[in-house]
PDB file of C-alpha atoms in Angstrom:
ATOM      1  CA  MET A   1      -7.062 -34.571 -21.608  1.00 40.00           C
ATOM      2  CA  PRO A   2      -8.048 -34.375 -17.922  1.00 41.00           C
ATOM      3  CA  PRO A   3     -11.748 -33.770 -17.221  1.00 41.00           C
ATOM      4  CA  GLN A   4     -12.756 -30.173 -16.678  1.00 41.00           C
ATOM      5  CA  PRO A   5     -13.650 -29.362 -13.067  1.00 40.00           C
ATOM      6  CA  ALA A   6     -17.134 -28.279 -12.164  1.00 41.00           C
ATOM      7  CA  VAL A   7     -17.872 -24.577 -11.937  1.00 41.00           C
ATOM      8  CA  THR A   8     -19.870 -22.727  -9.340  1.00 43.00           C
ATOM      9  CA  PRO A   9     -23.289 -21.444 -10.497  1.00 41.00           C
ATOM     10  CA  GLY A  10     -22.156 -17.796 -10.540  1.00 44.00           C
ATOM     11  CA  ALA A  11     -19.368 -18.350 -13.071  1.00 46.00           C
ATOM     12  CA  PRO A  12     -19.874 -16.909 -16.567  1.00 46.00           C
ATOM     13  CA  ASP A  13     -20.748 -19.659 -19.069  1.00 37.00           C
ATOM     14  CA  ARG A  14     -17.930 -18.775 -21.463  1.00 49.00           C
ATOM     15  CA  GLU A  15     -15.408 -19.077 -18.630  1.00 49.00           C
ATOM     16  CA  ARG A  16     -16.147 -22.675 -17.697  1.00 41.00           C
ATOM     17  CA  THR A  17     -12.504 -23.463 -17.034  1.00 47.00           C
ATOM     18  CA  ALA A  18     -11.226 -23.873 -20.586  1.00 74.00           C
ATOM     19  CA  PRO A  19      -8.519 -26.543 -20.929  1.00 84.00           C
ATOM     20  CA  ASP A  20      -5.870 -24.019 -22.056  1.00 90.00           C
ATOM     21  CA  ARG A  21      -6.619 -21.867 -18.999  1.00 93.00           C
ATOM     22  CA  GLU A  22      -6.150 -24.915 -16.757  1.00 96.00           C
ATOM     23  CA  ARG A  23      -2.901 -25.895 -18.471  1.00 95.00           C
ATOM     24  CA  THR A  24      -1.495 -22.402 -18.004  1.00 95.00           C
ATOM     25  CA  ALA A  25      -2.412 -22.382 -14.325  1.00 97.00           C
ATOM     26  CA  GLU A  26      -0.976 -25.875 -13.824  1.00 97.00           C
ATOM     27  CA  ARG A  27       2.342 -24.736 -15.317  1.00 97.00           C
ATOM     28  CA  LEU A  28       2.403 -21.604 -13.161  1.00 98.00           C
ATOM     29  CA  LEU A  29       1.592 -23.577 -10.008  1.00 98.00           C
ATOM     30  CA  ALA A  30       4.467 -25.954 -10.753  1.00 98.00           C
ATOM     31  CA  SER A  31       6.807 -23.022 -11.289  1.00 98.00           C
ATOM     32  CA  SER A  32       5.685 -21.438  -8.027  1.00 98.00           C
ATOM     33  CA  ALA A  33       6.343 -24.662  -6.141  1.00 97.00           C
ATOM     34  CA  LYS A  34       9.830 -24.887  -7.664  1.00 97.00           C
ATOM     35  CA  LEU A  35      10.979 -21.257  -7.424  1.00 96.00           C
ATOM     36  CA  SER A  36       9.457 -18.977  -4.806  1.00 97.00           C
ATOM     37  CA  PHE A  37      11.061 -16.826  -2.145  1.00 97.00           C
ATOM     38  CA  ASN A  38      10.608 -15.767   1.457  1.00 97.00           C
ATOM     39  CA  PRO A  39      11.844 -12.149   1.450  1.00 96.00           C
ATOM     40  CA  LEU A  40      12.205 -12.123   5.216  1.00 95.00           C
ATOM     41  CA  LYS A  41      14.916 -14.778   4.836  1.00 96.00           C
ATOM     42  CA  ASP A  42      16.146 -14.342   1.259  1.00 97.00           C
ATOM     43  CA  VAL A  43      17.087 -10.655   1.511  1.00 97.00           C
ATOM     44  CA  ASP A  44      20.081  -9.614   3.627  1.00 97.00           C
ATOM     45  CA  TRP A  45      18.313  -7.042   5.762  1.00 97.00           C
ATOM     46  CA  ASP A  46      21.287  -6.641   8.115  1.00 96.00           C
ATOM     47  CA  ALA A  47      23.771  -5.456   5.464  1.00 95.00           C
ATOM     48  CA  ASP A  48      24.820  -1.809   5.634  1.00 96.00           C
ATOM     49  CA  PRO A  49      24.389   0.397   2.543  1.00 97.00           C
ATOM     50  CA  VAL A  50      27.424   0.664   0.283  1.00 97.00           C
ATOM     51  CA  PRO A  51      28.910   4.192   0.400  1.00 97.00           C
ATOM     52  CA  GLY A  52      28.728   5.987  -2.939  1.00 97.00           C
ATOM     53  CA  ALA A  53      26.368   3.482  -4.593  1.00 98.00           C
ATOM     54  CA  TYR A  54      23.098   4.549  -6.207  1.00 98.00           C
ATOM     55  CA  TYR A  55      19.816   2.787  -5.421  1.00 98.00           C
ATOM     56  CA  CYS A  56      18.797   2.709  -9.099  1.00 97.00           C
ATOM     57  CA  PRO A  57      20.510   3.670 -12.380  1.00 97.00           C
ATOM     58  CA  PRO A  58      20.999   7.466 -12.424  1.00 97.00           C
ATOM     59  CA  ARG A  59      19.627   7.742 -15.966  1.00 96.00           C
ATOM     60  CA  HIS A  60      16.235   6.569 -14.699  1.00 96.00           C
ATOM     61  CA  LEU A  61      15.902   9.365 -12.138  1.00 98.00           C
ATOM     62  CA  SER A  62      13.261  11.991 -12.852  1.00 98.00           C
ATOM     63  CA  LEU A  63      15.686  14.957 -12.777  1.00 98.00           C
ATOM     64  CA  TYR A  64      18.525  13.292 -14.702  1.00 98.00           C
ATOM     65  CA  GLY A  65      19.912  15.528 -17.456  1.00 97.00           C
ATOM     66  CA  THR A  66      18.269  18.740 -16.220  1.00 98.00           C
ATOM     67  CA  ASP A  67      19.907  21.931 -14.977  1.00 97.00           C
ATOM     68  CA  LEU A  68      18.740  21.001 -11.469  1.00 97.00           C
ATOM     69  CA  TRP A  69      20.606  17.694 -11.792  1.00 98.00           C
ATOM     70  CA  GLU A  70      23.783  19.451 -12.866  1.00 97.00           C
ATOM     71  CA  ARG A  71      23.659  21.670  -9.773  1.00 97.00           C
ATOM     72  CA  MET A  72      23.209  18.743  -7.373  1.00 98.00           C
ATOM     73  CA  THR A  73      26.144  17.151  -5.561  1.00 98.00           C
ATOM     74  CA  GLU A  74      26.875  13.443  -6.016  1.00 98.00           C
ATOM     75  CA  GLY A  75      25.597  12.820  -2.498  1.00 98.00           C
ATOM     76  CA  GLU A  76      22.313  14.585  -3.279  1.00 98.00           C
ATOM     77  CA  ARG A  77      21.891  12.561  -6.456  1.00 98.00           C
ATOM     78  CA  ILE A  78      22.377   9.296  -4.554  1.00 98.00           C
ATOM     79  CA  GLU A  79      19.927  10.473  -1.902  1.00 98.00           C
ATOM     80  CA  LEU A  80      17.399  11.310  -4.621  1.00 98.00           C
ATOM     81  CA  SER A  81      17.817   7.795  -6.042  1.00 98.00           C
ATOM     82  CA  LYS A  82      16.982   6.338  -2.635  1.00 98.00           C
ATOM     83  CA  HIS A  83      13.838   8.424  -2.251  1.00 98.00           C
ATOM     84  CA  GLU A  84      12.626   7.811  -5.804  1.00 98.00           C
ATOM     85  CA  VAL A  85      13.038   4.036  -5.312  1.00 98.00           C
ATOM     86  CA  ALA A  86      11.085   4.352  -2.045  1.00 98.00           C
ATOM     87  CA  SER A  87       8.340   6.301  -3.823  1.00 98.00           C
ATOM     88  CA  ILE A  88       8.046   3.738  -6.630  1.00 97.00           C
ATOM     89  CA  ALA A  89       8.037   0.871  -4.102  1.00 97.00           C
ATOM     90  CA  SER A  90       5.262   2.502  -2.078  1.00 98.00           C
ATOM     91  CA  VAL A  91       3.180   2.890  -5.259  1.00 97.00           C
ATOM     92  CA  GLY A  92       3.916  -0.782  -5.896  1.00 96.00           C
ATOM     93  CA  ILE A  93       2.428  -1.639  -2.488  1.00 97.00           C
ATOM     94  CA  TRP A  94      -0.618   0.532  -3.256  1.00 97.00           C
ATOM     95  CA  PHE A  95      -1.294  -1.307  -6.500  1.00 97.00           C
ATOM     96  CA  GLU A  96      -0.491  -4.767  -5.138  1.00 97.00           C
ATOM     97  CA  GLU A  97      -3.083  -4.239  -2.415  1.00 97.00           C
ATOM     98  CA  ILE A  98      -5.601  -3.247  -5.106  1.00 97.00           C
ATOM     99  CA  LEU A  99      -4.602  -6.269  -7.200  1.00 97.00           C
ATOM    100  CA  MET A 100      -5.057  -8.713  -4.321  1.00 97.00           C
ATOM    101  CA  GLN A 101      -8.631  -7.518  -3.850  1.00 97.00           C
ATOM    102  CA  MET A 102      -9.361  -7.709  -7.587  1.00 97.00           C
ATOM    103  CA  LEU A 103      -7.988 -11.252  -7.736  1.00 97.00           C
ATOM    104  CA  LEU A 104     -10.190 -12.262  -4.809  1.00 97.00           C
ATOM    105  CA  ARG A 105     -13.190 -10.861  -6.675  1.00 96.00           C
ATOM    106  CA  HIS A 106     -12.079 -12.804  -9.771  1.00 95.00           C
ATOM    107  CA  ALA A 107     -11.835 -16.034  -7.766  1.00 96.00           C
ATOM    108  CA  PHE A 108     -15.032 -15.512  -5.754  1.00 95.00           C
ATOM    109  CA  ASP A 109     -17.485 -16.856  -8.369  1.00 90.00           C
ATOM    110  CA  ARG A 110     -15.207 -19.540  -9.786  1.00 95.00           C
ATOM    111  CA  ASP A 111     -14.469 -23.121  -8.882  1.00 96.00           C
ATOM    112  CA  PRO A 112     -11.851 -23.229  -6.085  1.00 97.00           C
ATOM    113  CA  THR A 113     -10.790 -26.737  -7.121  1.00 97.00           C
ATOM    114  CA  SER A 114      -9.623 -25.448 -10.528  1.00 96.00           C
ATOM    115  CA  ASN A 115      -5.953 -24.781 -11.175  1.00 97.00           C
ATOM    116  CA  HIS A 116      -6.956 -21.342 -12.423  1.00 97.00           C
ATOM    117  CA  VAL A 117      -8.395 -20.230  -9.087  1.00 97.00           C
ATOM    118  CA  GLN A 118      -5.662 -21.932  -7.084  1.00 98.00           C
ATOM    119  CA  TYR A 119      -3.061 -19.990  -9.022  1.00 98.00           C
ATOM    120  CA  ALA A 120      -4.986 -16.755  -8.379  1.00 97.00           C
ATOM    121  CA  LEU A 121      -4.752 -17.542  -4.658  1.00 98.00           C
ATOM    122  CA  THR A 122      -1.052 -18.368  -5.054  1.00 98.00           C
ATOM    123  CA  GLU A 123      -0.488 -15.003  -6.716  1.00 98.00           C
ATOM    124  CA  ILE A 124      -2.285 -13.259  -3.864  1.00 98.00           C
ATOM    125  CA  ALA A 125       0.111 -14.956  -1.427  1.00 98.00           C
ATOM    126  CA  ASP A 126       3.051 -13.790  -3.572  1.00 98.00           C
ATOM    127  CA  GLU A 127       1.754 -10.226  -3.561  1.00 97.00           C
ATOM    128  CA  CYS A 128       1.376 -10.267   0.226  1.00 98.00           C
ATOM    129  CA  ARG A 129       5.064 -11.152   0.525  1.00 98.00           C
ATOM    130  CA  HIS A 130       6.052  -8.553  -2.077  1.00 98.00           C
ATOM    131  CA  SER A 131       4.203  -5.805  -0.217  1.00 98.00           C
ATOM    132  CA  ILE A 132       5.967  -6.763   3.007  1.00 98.00           C
ATOM    133  CA  MET A 133       9.289  -6.875   1.139  1.00 98.00           C
ATOM    134  CA  PHE A 134       8.803  -3.393  -0.332  1.00 98.00           C
ATOM    135  CA  ALA A 135       7.734  -2.037   3.047  1.00 98.00           C
ATOM    136  CA  ARG A 136      10.801  -3.531   4.737  1.00 98.00           C
ATOM    137  CA  MET A 137      13.045  -2.060   2.025  1.00 98.00           C
ATOM    138  CA  ILE A 138      11.546   1.413   2.470  1.00 98.00           C
ATOM    139  CA  GLU A 139      12.018   1.152   6.236  1.00 98.00           C
ATOM    140  CA  LYS A 140      15.604  -0.118   5.847  1.00 98.00           C
ATOM    141  CA  MET A 141      16.472   2.810   3.576  1.00 97.00           C
ATOM    142  CA  GLY A 142      15.116   5.256   6.140  1.00 97.00           C
ATOM    143  CA  ALA A 143      12.722   6.821   3.641  1.00 98.00           C
ATOM    144  CA  PRO A 144       8.992   7.555   4.013  1.00 97.00           C
ATOM    145  CA  ALA A 145       6.292   5.384   2.471  1.00 97.00           C
ATOM    146  CA  TYR A 146       5.255   8.179   0.107  1.00 97.00           C
ATOM    147  CA  GLY A 147       2.208   6.417  -1.329  1.00 96.00           C
ATOM    148  CA  ALA A 148       0.289   7.212  -4.481  1.00 96.00           C
ATOM    149  CA  GLY A 149      -1.069  10.573  -3.380  1.00 95.00           C
ATOM    150  CA  PHE A 150      -4.568  11.496  -2.194  1.00 95.00           C
ATOM    151  CA  VAL A 151      -6.411  11.387  -5.546  1.00 95.00           C
ATOM    152  CA  ALA A 152      -4.840   8.174  -6.867  1.00 96.00           C
ATOM    153  CA  HIS A 153      -5.141   6.469  -3.477  1.00 96.00           C
ATOM    154  CA  ASN A 154      -8.867   7.114  -3.313  1.00 96.00           C
ATOM    155  CA  LEU A 155      -9.485   6.300  -6.965  1.00 95.00           C
ATOM    156  CA  GLY A 156      -7.933   2.948  -6.073  1.00 95.00           C
ATOM    157  CA  ARG A 157     -10.855   2.353  -3.700  1.00 95.00           C
ATOM    158  CA  LEU A 158     -13.218   2.641  -6.662  1.00 94.00           C
ATOM    159  CA  PHE A 159     -11.067   0.661  -9.094  1.00 95.00           C
ATOM    160  CA  LYS A 160     -10.685  -2.379  -6.832  1.00 94.00           C
ATOM    161  CA  ALA A 161     -14.445  -2.465  -6.272  1.00 94.00           C
ATOM    162  CA  ILE A 162     -15.838  -2.079  -9.804  1.00 94.00           C
ATOM    163  CA  SER A 163     -13.067  -3.116 -12.229  1.00 95.00           C
ATOM    164  CA  THR A 164     -14.097  -5.373 -15.111  1.00 95.00           C
ATOM    165  CA  HIS A 165     -12.143  -8.365 -16.377  1.00 94.00           C
ATOM    166  CA  SER A 166     -10.242  -6.262 -18.934  1.00 95.00           C
ATOM    167  CA  GLN A 167      -9.572  -3.485 -16.450  1.00 95.00           C
ATOM    168  CA  THR A 168      -8.356  -5.918 -13.781  1.00 95.00           C
ATOM    169  CA  PHE A 169      -5.892  -7.734 -16.008  1.00 96.00           C
ATOM    170  CA  GLY A 170      -5.033  -4.736 -18.188  1.00 96.00           C
ATOM    171  CA  GLY A 171      -4.211  -2.640 -15.118  1.00 95.00           C
ATOM    172  CA  THR A 172      -2.243  -5.525 -13.654  1.00 95.00           C
ATOM    173  CA  MET A 173      -0.270  -5.945 -16.882  1.00 94.00           C
ATOM    174  CA  TYR A 174       0.561  -2.252 -16.995  1.00 96.00           C
ATOM    175  CA  VAL A 175       1.809  -1.775 -13.443  1.00 95.00           C
ATOM    176  CA  GLU A 176       3.639  -5.089 -13.223  1.00 94.00           C
ATOM    177  CA  GLU A 177       5.332  -4.661 -16.598  1.00 94.00           C
ATOM    178  CA  ILE A 178       6.681  -1.161 -15.914  1.00 94.00           C
ATOM    179  CA  LEU A 179       8.025  -2.308 -12.542  1.00 93.00           C
ATOM    180  CA  ASP A 180       9.517  -5.354 -14.247  1.00 93.00           C
ATOM    181  CA  ALA A 181      11.281  -3.213 -16.869  1.00 92.00           C
ATOM    182  CA  PHE A 182      12.639  -0.926 -14.148  1.00 92.00           C
ATOM    183  CA  GLN A 183      13.844  -3.764 -11.939  1.00 95.00           C
ATOM    184  CA  ARG A 184      15.357  -6.045 -14.599  1.00 94.00           C
ATOM    185  CA  GLU A 185      18.071  -3.488 -15.191  1.00 93.00           C
ATOM    186  CA  MET A 186      18.535  -2.889 -11.473  1.00 95.00           C
ATOM    187  CA  MET A 187      19.000  -6.543 -10.522  1.00 96.00           C
ATOM    188  CA  ASN A 188      21.818  -6.979 -13.065  1.00 94.00           C
ATOM    189  CA  ASP A 189      23.729  -3.784 -12.231  1.00 96.00           C
ATOM    190  CA  ASP A 190      26.410  -4.628  -9.671  1.00 95.00           C
ATOM    191  CA  THR A 191      27.243  -0.939  -9.156  1.00 97.00           C
ATOM    192  CA  LEU A 192      23.923  -0.432  -7.338  1.00 98.00           C
ATOM    193  CA  GLN A 193      23.054  -1.014  -3.695  1.00 98.00           C
ATOM    194  CA  PRO A 194      22.793  -4.768  -2.931  1.00 97.00           C
ATOM    195  CA  LEU A 195      19.481  -4.208  -1.138  1.00 98.00           C
ATOM    196  CA  THR A 196      17.634  -2.893  -4.186  1.00 98.00           C
ATOM    197  CA  ARG A 197      19.281  -5.504  -6.409  1.00 98.00           C
ATOM    198  CA  GLN A 198      18.124  -8.375  -4.165  1.00 98.00           C
ATOM    199  CA  VAL A 199      14.584  -7.029  -3.886  1.00 98.00           C
ATOM    200  CA  SER A 200      14.440  -6.477  -7.661  1.00 98.00           C
ATOM    201  CA  ARG A 201      15.610 -10.021  -8.399  1.00 97.00           C
ATOM    202  CA  ILE A 202      12.941 -11.639  -6.218  1.00 97.00           C
ATOM    203  CA  HIS A 203      10.213  -9.414  -7.628  1.00 97.00           C
ATOM    204  CA  VAL A 204      11.207  -9.953 -11.267  1.00 97.00           C
ATOM    205  CA  ILE A 205      11.348 -13.758 -10.958  1.00 97.00           C
ATOM    206  CA  GLU A 206       7.970 -14.093  -9.258  1.00 97.00           C
ATOM    207  CA  GLU A 207       6.239 -11.367 -11.263  1.00 96.00           C
ATOM    208  CA  ALA A 208       7.101 -13.157 -14.512  1.00 96.00           C
ATOM    209  CA  ARG A 209       4.443 -15.722 -13.578  1.00 97.00           C
ATOM    210  CA  HIS A 210       1.920 -13.023 -12.649  1.00 97.00           C
ATOM    211  CA  ILE A 211       2.472 -11.247 -15.954  1.00 96.00           C
ATOM    212  CA  SER A 212       1.975 -14.497 -17.887  1.00 95.00           C
ATOM    213  CA  TYR A 213      -1.289 -15.178 -16.019  1.00 96.00           C
ATOM    214  CA  ALA A 214      -2.602 -11.654 -16.636  1.00 96.00           C
ATOM    215  CA  ARG A 215      -1.564 -11.597 -20.306  1.00 94.00           C
ATOM    216  CA  GLU A 216      -3.471 -14.773 -21.129  1.00 92.00           C
ATOM    217  CA  GLU A 217      -6.570 -13.570 -19.288  1.00 93.00           C
ATOM    218  CA  LEU A 218      -6.388 -10.217 -21.032  1.00 91.00           C
ATOM    219  CA  VAL A 219      -6.415 -11.627 -24.576  1.00 86.00           C
ATOM    220  CA  ARG A 220      -9.108 -14.149 -23.650  1.00 84.00           C
ATOM    221  CA  LYS A 221     -11.793 -11.448 -23.495  1.00 83.00           C
ATOM    222  CA  ARG A 222     -13.613 -10.431 -26.668  1.00 85.00           C
ATOM    223  CA  LEU A 223     -14.986  -6.892 -26.598  1.00 90.00           C
ATOM    224  CA  GLY A 224     -17.665  -5.197 -28.667  1.00 91.00           C
ATOM    225  CA  PHE A 225     -17.103  -1.736 -30.128  1.00 92.00           C
ATOM    226  CA  LEU A 226     -18.763   0.318 -27.378  1.00 93.00           C
ATOM    227  CA  GLN A 227     -17.391  -1.807 -24.563  1.00 94.00           C
ATOM    228  CA  ARG A 228     -13.904  -1.569 -26.042  1.00 95.00           C
ATOM    229  CA  ARG A 229     -14.094   2.252 -26.023  1.00 96.00           C
ATOM    230  CA  TRP A 230     -15.228   2.249 -22.392  1.00 96.00           C
ATOM    231  CA  GLU A 231     -12.472  -0.164 -21.359  1.00 96.00           C
ATOM    232  CA  GLN A 232      -9.910   1.977 -23.188  1.00 97.00           C
ATOM    233  CA  LEU A 233     -11.021   5.128 -21.378  1.00 97.00           C
ATOM    234  CA  PHE A 234     -11.115   3.551 -17.924  1.00 96.00           C
ATOM    235  CA  LEU A 235      -7.756   1.844 -18.425  1.00 97.00           C
ATOM    236  CA  GLY A 236      -6.311   5.135 -19.649  1.00 97.00           C
ATOM    237  CA  VAL A 237      -7.293   6.706 -16.328  1.00 97.00           C
ATOM    238  CA  VAL A 238      -5.555   3.841 -14.487  1.00 96.00           C
ATOM    239  CA  VAL A 239      -2.389   4.270 -16.565  1.00 97.00           C
ATOM    240  CA  TYR A 240      -2.388   8.040 -16.066  1.00 97.00           C
ATOM    241  CA  PHE A 241      -2.711   7.985 -12.291  1.00 97.00           C
ATOM    242  CA  ALA A 242      -0.438   4.966 -11.753  1.00 96.00           C
ATOM    243  CA  THR A 243       2.309   6.591 -13.831  1.00 97.00           C
ATOM    244  CA  THR A 244       2.066  10.141 -12.521  1.00 96.00           C
ATOM    245  CA  ALA A 245       2.032   8.791  -8.955  1.00 97.00           C
ATOM    246  CA  LEU A 246       5.366   6.974  -9.323  1.00 97.00           C
ATOM    247  CA  ILE A 247       7.447   9.910  -8.087  1.00 98.00           C
ATOM    248  CA  HIS A 248       5.867  11.770  -5.178  1.00 98.00           C
ATOM    249  CA  PRO A 249       6.813  15.496  -5.180  1.00 97.00           C
ATOM    250  CA  ARG A 250       8.029  15.211  -1.579  1.00 98.00           C
ATOM    251  CA  VAL A 251      11.067  13.223  -2.770  1.00 98.00           C
ATOM    252  CA  TYR A 252      12.555  16.514  -3.966  1.00 98.00           C
ATOM    253  CA  ALA A 253      12.277  18.062  -0.508  1.00 98.00           C
ATOM    254  CA  ALA A 254      14.468  15.204   0.781  1.00 97.00           C
ATOM    255  CA  VAL A 255      17.395  16.685  -1.212  1.00 97.00           C
ATOM    256  CA  GLY A 256      16.625  20.313  -0.430  1.00 97.00           C
ATOM    257  CA  LEU A 257      14.547  21.173  -3.495  1.00 97.00           C
ATOM    258  CA  ASP A 258      11.159  22.841  -3.690  1.00 98.00           C
ATOM    259  CA  PRO A 259       8.686  19.993  -4.425  1.00 98.00           C
ATOM    260  CA  LYS A 260       6.693  22.157  -6.843  1.00 97.00           C
ATOM    261  CA  VAL A 261       9.820  23.113  -8.761  1.00 97.00           C
ATOM    262  CA  GLY A 262      11.086  19.510  -8.812  1.00 98.00           C
ATOM    263  CA  LYS A 263       7.743  18.237 -10.079  1.00 97.00           C
ATOM    264  CA  ALA A 264       7.591  20.846 -12.858  1.00 98.00           C
ATOM    265  CA  VAL A 265      11.181  20.177 -13.957  1.00 98.00           C
ATOM    266  CA  ALA A 266      10.615  16.404 -13.978  1.00 98.00           C
ATOM    267  CA  ARG A 267       7.410  16.770 -15.960  1.00 96.00           C
ATOM    268  CA  ALA A 268       9.232  18.763 -18.652  1.00 97.00           C
ATOM    269  CA  ASN A 269      12.331  16.549 -18.612  1.00 98.00           C
ATOM    270  CA  PRO A 270      12.735  14.663 -21.946  1.00 97.00           C
ATOM    271  CA  HIS A 271      15.051  12.107 -20.284  1.00 96.00           C
ATOM    272  CA  TRP A 272      12.372  11.173 -17.727  1.00 97.00           C
ATOM    273  CA  ARG A 273       9.741  10.973 -20.455  1.00 97.00           C
ATOM    274  CA  SER A 274      12.031   8.693 -22.484  1.00 96.00           C
ATOM    275  CA  THR A 275      12.499   6.488 -19.429  1.00 96.00           C
ATOM    276  CA  LYS A 276       8.728   6.134 -18.972  1.00 97.00           C
ATOM    277  CA  ILE A 277       8.227   5.363 -22.666  1.00 97.00           C
ATOM    278  CA  GLU A 278      11.016   2.769 -22.482  1.00 95.00           C
ATOM    279  CA  MET A 279       9.540   1.104 -19.380  1.00 95.00           C
ATOM    280  CA  ALA A 280       6.015   1.050 -20.841  1.00 96.00           C
ATOM    281  CA  GLN A 281       6.829   0.154 -24.442  1.00 95.00           C
ATOM    282  CA  LYS A 282       6.337  -3.599 -24.120  1.00 94.00           C
ATOM    283  CA  VAL A 283       3.086  -3.476 -22.161  1.00 96.00           C
ATOM    284  CA  ILE A 284       1.560  -0.750 -24.338  1.00 97.00           C
ATOM    285  CA  GLY A 285       2.106  -3.126 -27.260  1.00 95.00           C
ATOM    286  CA  VAL A 286       0.306  -5.933 -25.402  1.00 94.00           C
ATOM    287  CA  LEU A 287      -2.601  -3.644 -24.503  1.00 96.00           C
ATOM    288  CA  ASP A 288      -2.791  -2.414 -28.085  1.00 95.00           C
ATOM    289  CA  ARG A 289      -3.013  -5.981 -29.433  1.00 92.00           C
ATOM    290  CA  ALA A 290      -5.806  -6.652 -26.932  1.00 93.00           C
ATOM    291  CA  GLY A 291      -7.764  -3.685 -28.316  1.00 93.00           C
ATOM    292  CA  LEU A 292      -7.221  -1.577 -25.196  1.00 96.00           C
ATOM    293  CA  VAL A 293      -5.327   1.291 -26.813  1.00 97.00           C
ATOM    294  CA  GLY A 294      -7.256   3.624 -29.082  1.00 96.00           C
ATOM    295  CA  ALA A 295      -8.804   7.014 -29.607  1.00 94.00           C
ATOM    296  CA  ALA A 296     -10.526   6.900 -26.217  1.00 97.00           C
ATOM    297  CA  ASN A 297      -7.295   6.763 -24.231  1.00 97.00           C
ATOM    298  CA  ARG A 298      -4.314   7.798 -26.375  1.00 97.00           C
ATOM    299  CA  TRP A 299      -4.586  11.341 -24.991  1.00 98.00           C
ATOM    300  CA  LEU A 300      -4.349   9.970 -21.450  1.00 98.00           C
ATOM    301  CA  LEU A 301      -1.359   7.785 -22.318  1.00 98.00           C
ATOM    302  CA  ARG A 302       0.317  10.800 -23.896  1.00 97.00           C
ATOM    303  CA  ALA A 303      -0.459  12.938 -20.840  1.00 97.00           C
ATOM    304  CA  ALA A 304       1.056  10.208 -18.641  1.00 97.00           C
ATOM    305  CA  GLY A 305       4.208  10.376 -20.753  1.00 97.00           C
ATOM    306  CA  VAL A 306       4.225   6.729 -21.836  1.00 97.00           C
ATOM    307  CA  ILE A 307       3.694   7.272 -25.572  1.00 96.00           C
ATOM    308  CA  ALA A 308       5.120   9.945 -27.842  1.00 92.00           C
TER     309      ALA A 308
END
């Protein structure tokens, strides 16, 4: 077994670069060296959109199956798919920017010569490229960068500054996993726009490493009873705002609908709720096994529409 690297004085004693943590990071660094992308070169930004093709599967759209959906033309439905993808991508940028700052905080007190910290820095570099990729996609589609909304955006300022270990990696697991579930289907559906398929493929491949890194860090932490309840509550707030921010109400105005009406219809839509439960099912299970789902946050998860 290779010797354990030294740790800076500020590092917590129980985190003195455990061998399994180093082995995980070594594997992820090797994978990054073997299979990483440059979205500026690896996405065909010059290709024109394919007429009549959706930007994501119609069944995943927030109005799918409603009376409003039935009254929309095919062109309006495709346009809605474009704007909902743009909204989700802009929320992805919002959270990736939060994540990069949390990872820097995580690395700050730890040994930079360790594989663990070097992979954290590698992930930050990945997230920089992903944010640029999402921004370029939104621009290429001719849609606005809707963002997470005023409340969620400013709560992000607080979260990135004070998040604990469990909140950092639990929040990361949640957002990355729901995006992963959404994009895995998109990248394999050749009826969709090539642009969103290419972007989804790059993101899914690279995020698999990020999810693995976060999952192992998440289960590494042992929580006492009171701390577990606090972590559950705070993480529930993160899940609620990250989920409800996915579809900005202004996307409905882009297809001639009243944003307030569109938001209310989507909120009551059982198909949209089923989609959110489907996308979140895997990660909610991981969070539950880590002790981060319980009485303190089930009501928030239910309000977010990610559990029944």
